Coordinates of C-alpha atoms in Angstrom, one line a residue:
M1 CA 90.8 107.0 24.9
T2 CA 87.0 105.9 23.2
S3 CA 83.9 105.3 25.3
S4 CA 81.5 103.2 24.6
T5 CA 77.2 103.3 25.5
S6 CA 75.8 99.5 26.4
T7 CA 72.5 99.6 23.8
A8 CA 71.6 96.3 24.8
T9 CA 68.4 95.6 25.8
P10 CA 67.4 94.0 29.0
V11 CA 67.2 90.4 29.5
K12 CA 63.2 89.6 30.6
H13 CA 63.0 87.1 33.4
A14 CA 61.6 83.6 32.2
F15 CA 58.1 84.2 34.2
T16 CA 57.7 87.5 32.2
R17 CA 58.2 85.6 29.0
Q18 CA 55.9 83.2 29.5
V19 CA 53.0 85.3 30.4
E20 CA 53.8 87.7 27.2
E21 CA 53.8 84.1 25.3
V22 CA 49.9 84.0 26.8
K23 CA 47.9 85.6 24.4
T24 CA 43.6 86.0 25.6
S25 CA 41.2 85.9 22.6
K26 CA 39.1 89.1 22.0
S27 CA 35.6 87.3 22.1
D28 CA 37.4 86.3 26.2
I29 CA 38.6 90.0 26.7
N30 CA 35.3 91.4 24.9
A31 CA 33.3 89.5 27.9
V32 CA 34.7 90.8 30.7
I33 CA 34.6 95.0 29.4
L34 CA 31.0 93.9 28.9
D35 CA 30.8 92.4 32.0
Y36 CA 32.5 95.2 34.2
L37 CA 30.2 98.3 32.6
T38 CA 27.0 95.8 33.1
V39 CA 28.0 95.1 36.6
A40 CA 28.9 98.7 38.0
G41 CA 26.5 100.6 36.5
Y42 CA 26.9 101.5 32.3
P43 CA 23.1 101.4 30.6
N44 CA 24.2 103.6 27.9
A45 CA 27.5 102.2 27.4
A46 CA 27.3 98.8 28.0
A47 CA 24.6 98.7 24.6
K48 CA 26.8 99.8 22.3
F49 CA 29.6 98.2 23.0
T50 CA 27.5 95.0 23.1
S51 CA 26.3 96.3 19.1
E52 CA 30.1 97.0 18.4
A53 CA 31.0 93.7 19.9
N54 CA 28.3 91.5 18.7
L55 CA 27.7 90.2 22.6
Q56 CA 24.3 89.3 23.4
P57 CA 23.6 91.5 26.7
Q58 CA 23.8 90.6 29.9
Q59 CA 21.0 92.1 31.2
P60 CA 18.3 94.4 29.8
T61 CA 19.5 97.7 29.6
S62 CA 16.4 98.8 31.3
A63 CA 17.4 96.7 35.0
I64 CA 21.2 98.3 34.6
Q65 CA 20.0 102.1 34.2
Q66 CA 17.2 101.6 36.9
R67 CA 21.3 100.8 38.8
S68 CA 22.4 103.0 37.3
R69 CA 19.9 106.0 38.9
I70 CA 19.9 105.7 42.0
Q71 CA 24.1 105.5 42.1
N72 CA 23.4 108.9 40.2
F73 CA 21.5 109.8 43.1
I74 CA 23.6 109.1 46.2
H75 CA 27.0 110.1 43.9
R76 CA 24.6 113.7 43.7
G77 CA 23.6 113.8 47.7
D78 CA 20.1 113.1 46.8
I79 CA 19.5 110.3 49.6
E80 CA 15.7 110.4 49.8
N81 CA 15.2 109.9 45.7
A82 CA 17.5 107.1 46.0
L83 CA 15.7 105.8 49.1
D84 CA 12.3 106.0 47.1
M85 CA 13.6 104.8 43.8
L86 CA 15.0 101.9 46.3
N87 CA 12.3 100.7 48.1
D88 CA 9.5 102.1 44.3
I89 CA 11.4 99.2 42.9
Y90 CA 12.9 96.5 45.0
P91 CA 11.1 97.2 48.4
S92 CA 12.6 93.9 50.2
I93 CA 16.1 95.1 49.8
L94 CA 16.1 97.2 52.6
D95 CA 12.5 95.2 54.4
N96 CA 15.5 93.0 55.2
D97 CA 19.1 94.5 55.3
D98 CA 19.0 96.8 58.6
S99 CA 22.5 97.7 57.7
L100 CA 22.1 99.2 54.2
L101 CA 18.7 100.9 55.7
F102 CA 21.1 102.5 58.6
A103 CA 24.4 103.5 55.9
L104 CA 21.5 105.0 53.4
L105 CA 19.7 106.8 57.0
R106 CA 23.1 108.3 58.1
L107 CA 24.5 109.4 54.4
Q108 CA 21.0 111.3 54.7
L109 CA 21.7 112.7 57.8
V110 CA 25.2 113.9 56.6
E111 CA 23.6 115.5 53.4
L112 CA 21.3 117.9 55.9
I113 CA 24.0 117.8 58.2
R114 CA 26.3 119.6 55.3
N115 CA 23.5 122.0 54.1
C116 CA 23.4 122.7 57.9
N117 CA 26.9 123.9 57.6
N118 CA 27.1 125.6 54.6
S119 CA 23.8 127.8 55.3
P120 CA 24.4 131.1 56.7
D121 CA 22.1 130.5 60.1
R122 CA 23.3 127.3 60.2
D123 CA 19.6 125.9 61.8
I124 CA 20.5 122.3 62.6
S125 CA 16.7 121.6 63.7
I126 CA 16.2 119.5 60.8
A127 CA 18.9 117.7 60.7
L128 CA 18.8 116.6 64.9
K129 CA 14.5 115.7 64.4
F130 CA 16.1 113.6 61.6
A131 CA 18.2 112.4 63.6
Q132 CA 16.0 112.1 66.1
T133 CA 12.9 110.2 64.3
K134 CA 15.1 108.0 61.9
L135 CA 18.6 107.0 63.2
G136 CA 17.9 107.1 67.0
P137 CA 15.5 103.7 67.4
K138 CA 17.5 101.6 64.7
A139 CA 21.1 102.6 66.5
V140 CA 19.8 101.6 70.3
T141 CA 19.3 98.1 68.8
N142 CA 22.9 97.6 67.8
P143 CA 26.5 99.2 69.2
E144 CA 27.8 99.9 65.8
F145 CA 24.8 102.4 64.9
L146 CA 25.2 103.8 67.9
E147 CA 29.0 104.9 67.3
D148 CA 28.1 105.6 64.0
L149 CA 25.7 107.8 65.1
E150 CA 26.8 109.1 67.3
K151 CA 30.7 110.3 65.5
T152 CA 28.1 111.7 63.3
M153 CA 25.9 113.8 65.2
S154 CA 29.8 115.2 66.1
L155 CA 29.9 117.4 63.0
L156 CA 26.8 119.4 64.8
V157 CA 29.2 120.0 67.2
F158 CA 32.4 121.9 64.9
P159 CA 32.2 125.0 62.5
P160 CA 32.2 123.7 58.9
D161 CA 36.1 126.2 58.5
D162 CA 37.6 124.0 61.4
K163 CA 40.1 121.2 60.6
L164 CA 38.0 118.3 61.2
D165 CA 40.1 114.3 62.7
P166 CA 40.6 112.7 59.6
S167 CA 37.3 110.2 61.1
L168 CA 35.3 112.8 60.9
S169 CA 36.0 115.1 57.8
A170 CA 35.8 111.0 55.2
L171 CA 32.2 111.5 56.6
L172 CA 32.1 115.0 53.9
A173 CA 34.4 113.9 51.6
P174 CA 32.5 111.6 47.8
G175 CA 34.4 108.3 49.5
L176 CA 31.7 107.8 51.7
R177 CA 28.6 108.5 48.9
Q178 CA 31.0 106.1 46.4
K179 CA 30.9 103.5 50.0
V180 CA 27.5 103.0 49.3
A181 CA 26.2 103.5 45.8
D182 CA 28.9 99.8 45.7
Q183 CA 26.3 98.4 48.3
V184 CA 23.7 99.6 46.9
N185 CA 24.5 98.7 44.2
Q186 CA 25.4 95.2 45.4
A187 CA 22.2 94.5 47.4
I188 CA 20.3 95.3 44.1
L189 CA 22.6 92.6 42.0
E190 CA 22.4 89.9 45.1
H191 CA 18.3 90.9 44.7
Q192 CA 18.0 90.1 40.8
H193 CA 20.2 86.8 41.7
Q194 CA 23.8 88.8 39.4
R195 CA 27.3 88.6 41.0
R196 CA 27.6 91.9 43.4
E197 CA 31.7 92.4 41.7
T198 CA 32.9 92.6 37.9
A199 CA 34.7 89.8 36.9
I200 CA 38.0 91.7 36.2
R201 CA 38.0 92.4 40.4
Q202 CA 37.6 88.8 40.9
L203 CA 40.4 87.8 38.3
A204 CA 42.8 91.1 39.6
Q205 CA 41.8 89.7 43.7
M206 CA 42.5 85.3 42.4
R207 CA 46.1 86.8 41.1
V208 CA 47.6 88.6 43.7
W209 CA 46.4 85.5 45.8
S210 CA 47.9 83.3 43.6
E211 CA 51.3 85.1 43.9
E212 CA 51.3 85.7 47.2
V213 CA 50.3 82.0 48.2
T214 CA 53.5 80.6 45.1
R215 CA 55.6 83.1 46.8
R216 CA 54.8 81.7 50.5
E217 CA 54.7 78.0 50.4
T218 CA 56.6 77.0 46.6
K219 CA 60.0 78.2 46.0
K220 CA 59.3 78.9 42.2
D221 CA 61.2 81.9 40.8
L222 CA 59.5 84.7 40.4
P223 CA 60.0 88.2 39.5
E224 CA 60.4 91.3 41.9
N225 CA 57.7 92.8 40.8
I226 CA 54.7 91.9 38.7
E227 CA 52.4 94.1 37.0
L228 CA 48.2 93.1 36.7
G229 CA 48.9 94.4 32.8
L230 CA 45.5 96.4 33.2
D231 CA 47.6 99.4 31.4
G232 CA 47.4 98.4 28.6
D233 CA 45.7 99.2 25.1
D234 CA 42.5 96.3 26.2
A235 CA 42.4 98.4 29.4
E236 CA 42.1 102.3 27.5
Q237 CA 39.4 100.8 26.0
L238 CA 37.3 99.3 28.7
D239 CA 38.0 103.2 30.4
D240 CA 36.8 104.3 26.5
F241 CA 33.3 102.6 26.9
Q242 CA 33.4 104.0 30.7
N243 CA 34.7 107.4 30.7
G244 CA 33.2 108.7 26.8
H245 CA 29.8 107.9 27.8
E246 CA 28.8 108.5 31.1
P247 CA 31.0 108.5 33.8
M248 CA 29.5 108.3 36.9
I249 CA 28.7 111.4 39.3
T250 CA 31.7 111.3 42.4
T251 CA 31.5 115.0 43.3

């Protein structure tokens, strides 16, 4: 008796076939890539891609460079220089955004505590003085600020080698720097009358929303799982420009 293994190609869902028939123009793809490089703050990559794709810049290189430098200061934990540059170039941003100013000052306190924990004598005087003079007066005016300050000051209570509660360890993780850098970047973009988010992020959010609405409110036949479609050649092209020229500092 002989046996055979089926090599038949799986039948694609009708929806999947329809999606594959849609051909996005190269110019539209290039515009989305340039938008990402511009909004996320990659000036050299944006300039190179503009030249290679024969596109008009979406922002002057100098404006992107300013945002990039401020973000890089934050990613390195150099909040003092980030604040100085932000105040020099866009002084009205922090004057009109108490939440953003508090987020930056709180991150600066975290960095002071980090340095304190890494020093041999664990001298906490600098961190305490900073908290009392810079954050204390703002915290008493806002319950959320006060709660964030109290949580941050808890880092001084525990030795650096202790296993911290996840809510405290998160303050020392690179994610907090990333979050504050994103907030600053968005504030500058808004000040420049630009969109706060990249077009590709907005498109992805719209796609997820439309799928949820379609599944919930209609009886249309959809595949069980629908990929976002960000893992193809064009996604790799975007990664090449982002990672090959000026990766953001995240540690």
